[in-house]
Amino acid sequence: MAEAISNTSPLFYLQQAGALDWLARLFSDVWIPGAVVQELAAGKRQGCDVPDLKACPWARVRDPQRLPSEWLALDLGPGELSALALALEHPQRIVLLDDSLARRIAQSAGLNTWGTLRVLLEGKKSGLAPQIAPLVDKLENSGMWISAELRRRILALAGESNASGGR
């Protein structure tokens, strides 16, 4: 079974979709950088519905040995920087990122990168849900921007191209 490293947004959005526990079913181990834990705590203080990582025995806090100094000038948050640095140190792990810049950097470094939507696709493929269209709706309703074209592509990949809803 694969192992993963997660940034903040996949944890947040999977929580919103009611699919956070899918990570425990798709991965044998999920590392969460301390910077991501801090971002989740900041979100909780602001009243956001964020995951309680203490209730997630599959989540382990792990920090990178170092952050590449050339990345500090990039427009990435501390969670993204830490997740990317940890993934570079452990390239066999899948890195969960939604931010397009972070994903481009990860992919250019040869890292296996999944976003929240890929987690939903893999979860459906693994039998965790009969449909993901309602979960995509929840993601959009919780603030995730998904273009109409991306929505069509994701639902087509899920075999739900005739699914109603959508934007």
CSV table of C-alpha atoms in Angstrom, one decimal:
chain,number,residue,atom,x,y,z
A,1,MET,CA,0.0,0.0,0.0
A,2,ALA,CA,1.3,3.5,-0.9
A,3,GLU,CA,2.4,6.1,1.6
A,4,ALA,CA,1.7,9.8,1.4
A,5,ILE,CA,2.6,13.3,2.6
A,6,SER,CA,-0.2,15.8,2.8
A,7,ASN,CA,-0.4,19.6,2.5
A,8,THR,CA,-3.2,21.5,4.3
A,9,SER,CA,-5.8,21.8,1.5
A,10,PRO,CA,-6.4,18.1,0.8
A,11,LEU,CA,-7.0,17.5,4.5
A,12,PHE,CA,-9.3,20.5,4.7
A,13,TYR,CA,-11.3,19.7,1.6
A,14,LEU,CA,-11.5,15.9,2.3
A,15,GLN,CA,-12.9,16.9,5.7
A,16,GLN,CA,-15.5,19.1,4.0
A,17,ALA,CA,-16.5,16.3,1.7
A,18,GLY,CA,-16.8,13.8,4.5
A,19,ALA,CA,-14.0,11.7,2.9
A,20,LEU,CA,-11.0,12.4,5.2
A,21,ASP,CA,-11.0,8.8,6.5
A,22,TRP,CA,-10.4,7.7,2.9
A,23,LEU,CA,-6.7,8.5,3.4
A,24,ALA,CA,-6.5,5.7,5.9
A,25,ARG,CA,-8.0,3.3,3.3
A,26,LEU,CA,-5.8,4.5,0.4
A,27,PHE,CA,-2.5,4.8,2.2
A,28,SER,CA,-0.7,2.8,4.9
A,29,ASP,CA,0.8,5.9,6.4
A,30,VAL,CA,0.3,9.7,5.9
A,31,TRP,CA,2.8,12.2,7.1
A,32,ILE,CA,1.7,15.7,8.0
A,33,PRO,CA,4.4,18.4,8.3
A,34,GLY,CA,4.3,20.5,11.5
A,35,ALA,CA,3.6,23.6,9.3
A,36,VAL,CA,0.4,22.0,8.1
A,37,VAL,CA,-0.6,21.2,11.7
A,38,GLN,CA,-0.1,24.9,12.4
A,39,GLU,CA,-2.1,26.0,9.4
A,40,LEU,CA,-5.0,23.7,10.5
A,41,ALA,CA,-4.8,25.1,14.0
A,42,ALA,CA,-5.0,28.7,12.6
A,43,GLY,CA,-8.0,27.7,10.5
A,44,LYS,CA,-9.7,26.2,13.6
A,45,ARG,CA,-9.1,29.5,15.5
A,46,GLN,CA,-10.8,31.3,12.6
A,47,GLY,CA,-13.8,29.0,13.0
A,48,CYS,CA,-13.2,26.7,10.0
A,49,ASP,CA,-14.2,23.0,10.2
A,50,VAL,CA,-10.7,21.5,10.0
A,51,PRO,CA,-9.7,17.9,10.7
A,52,ASP,CA,-8.7,17.0,14.3
A,53,LEU,CA,-5.5,15.1,13.6
A,54,LYS,CA,-5.5,13.6,17.1
A,55,ALA,CA,-8.5,11.6,16.0
A,56,CYS,CA,-6.6,10.3,12.9
A,57,PRO,CA,-4.3,7.5,14.0
A,58,TRP,CA,-3.1,7.1,10.4
A,59,ALA,CA,-1.7,10.7,10.4
A,60,ARG,CA,1.9,11.2,11.7
A,61,VAL,CA,3.5,14.6,12.2
A,62,ARG,CA,6.9,14.6,10.4
A,63,ASP,CA,9.0,17.5,9.4
A,64,PRO,CA,11.6,17.8,6.6
A,65,GLN,CA,15.3,17.9,7.5
A,66,ARG,CA,15.6,21.2,5.6
A,67,LEU,CA,13.8,23.6,3.3
A,68,PRO,CA,15.5,24.3,0.0
A,69,SER,CA,16.4,28.0,0.4
A,70,GLU,CA,15.7,28.8,-3.3
A,71,TRP,CA,12.0,27.9,-2.7
A,72,LEU,CA,11.6,30.5,0.0
A,73,ALA,CA,11.1,33.2,-2.7
A,74,LEU,CA,8.3,31.3,-4.2
A,75,ASP,CA,4.7,32.2,-3.6
A,76,LEU,CA,4.1,29.1,-1.5
A,77,GLY,CA,2.8,28.8,2.1
A,78,PRO,CA,4.7,27.1,4.9
A,79,GLY,CA,2.7,24.0,4.6
A,80,GLU,CA,3.3,23.6,0.9
A,81,LEU,CA,7.0,24.3,1.3
A,82,SER,CA,7.3,21.7,4.1
A,83,ALA,CA,5.3,19.1,2.2
A,84,LEU,CA,7.4,19.5,-0.9
A,85,ALA,CA,10.7,19.4,1.1
A,86,LEU,CA,9.6,16.3,2.9
A,87,ALA,CA,8.5,14.7,-0.4
A,88,LEU,CA,11.9,15.4,-1.9
A,89,GLU,CA,13.5,13.6,1.0
A,90,HIS,CA,11.1,10.7,0.6
A,91,PRO,CA,10.3,10.6,-3.2
A,92,GLN,CA,8.7,7.1,-2.9
A,93,ARG,CA,5.7,8.8,-1.1
A,94,ILE,CA,2.8,10.4,-2.9
A,95,VAL,CA,2.5,14.1,-2.1
A,96,LEU,CA,-1.0,15.5,-1.8
A,97,LEU,CA,-1.2,19.1,-3.0
A,98,ASP,CA,-3.9,21.2,-4.6
A,99,ASP,CA,-2.1,24.5,-5.3
A,100,SER,CA,-1.1,24.6,-9.0
A,101,LEU,CA,2.3,26.2,-8.4
A,102,ALA,CA,3.2,23.6,-5.7
A,103,ARG,CA,2.0,20.8,-8.0
A,104,ARG,CA,4.1,22.1,-10.9
A,105,ILE,CA,7.2,22.2,-8.7
A,106,ALA,CA,6.5,18.7,-7.4
A,107,GLN,CA,5.9,17.3,-10.9
A,108,SER,CA,9.1,19.0,-12.3
A,109,ALA,CA,11.0,17.4,-9.4
A,110,GLY,CA,9.7,14.0,-10.5
A,111,LEU,CA,7.4,13.5,-7.5
A,112,ASN,CA,4.2,11.5,-7.7
A,113,THR,CA,1.5,14.2,-7.0
A,114,TRP,CA,-2.2,13.8,-6.2
A,115,GLY,CA,-4.7,16.4,-5.5
A,116,THR,CA,-8.0,16.2,-3.6
A,117,LEU,CA,-9.9,15.2,-6.8
A,118,ARG,CA,-7.5,12.3,-7.5
A,119,VAL,CA,-8.1,11.1,-3.9
A,120,LEU,CA,-11.8,11.0,-4.7
A,121,LEU,CA,-11.2,9.2,-8.0
A,122,GLU,CA,-9.0,6.6,-6.3
A,123,GLY,CA,-11.5,6.2,-3.5
A,124,LYS,CA,-14.3,5.5,-5.9
A,125,LYS,CA,-12.1,3.0,-7.8
A,126,SER,CA,-11.4,1.3,-4.4
A,127,GLY,CA,-15.1,1.1,-3.7
A,128,LEU,CA,-15.3,3.8,-1.0
A,129,ALA,CA,-18.2,5.5,-2.7
A,130,PRO,CA,-20.6,4.7,-5.5
A,131,GLN,CA,-20.4,8.2,-6.9
A,132,ILE,CA,-18.1,11.2,-6.3
A,133,ALA,CA,-20.3,13.9,-8.0
A,134,PRO,CA,-22.0,14.7,-4.6
A,135,LEU,CA,-18.5,15.0,-3.0
A,136,VAL,CA,-17.3,17.3,-5.8
A,137,ASP,CA,-20.4,19.4,-5.1
A,138,LYS,CA,-19.4,19.6,-1.4
A,139,LEU,CA,-15.9,20.6,-2.4
A,140,GLU,CA,-17.2,23.4,-4.5
A,141,ASN,CA,-19.6,24.5,-1.8
A,142,SER,CA,-16.8,24.6,0.7
A,143,GLY,CA,-14.7,27.0,-1.5
A,144,MET,CA,-12.7,24.8,-3.8
A,145,TRP,CA,-12.6,26.3,-7.3
A,146,ILE,CA,-13.2,23.7,-9.9
A,147,SER,CA,-13.7,24.8,-13.5
A,148,ALA,CA,-16.6,23.4,-15.5
A,149,GLU,CA,-14.2,21.6,-17.8
A,150,LEU,CA,-12.2,20.0,-14.9
A,151,ARG,CA,-15.5,18.9,-13.3
A,152,ARG,CA,-16.6,17.3,-16.6
A,153,ARG,CA,-13.2,15.5,-16.9
A,154,ILE,CA,-13.2,14.3,-13.3
A,155,LEU,CA,-16.7,13.0,-13.5
A,156,ALA,CA,-16.0,11.3,-16.9
A,157,LEU,CA,-13.0,9.6,-15.4
A,158,ALA,CA,-15.2,8.4,-12.6
A,159,GLY,CA,-17.7,7.1,-15.1
A,160,GLU,CA,-20.2,9.7,-14.0
A,161,SER,CA,-20.3,11.9,-17.1
A,162,ASN,CA,-24.1,12.2,-16.9
A,163,ALA,CA,-24.1,13.1,-13.3
A,164,SER,CA,-26.3,16.0,-12.5
A,165,GLY,CA,-25.4,19.0,-10.4
A,166,GLY,CA,-22.4,21.0,-11.3
A,167,ARG,CA,-21.6,24.5,-12.1
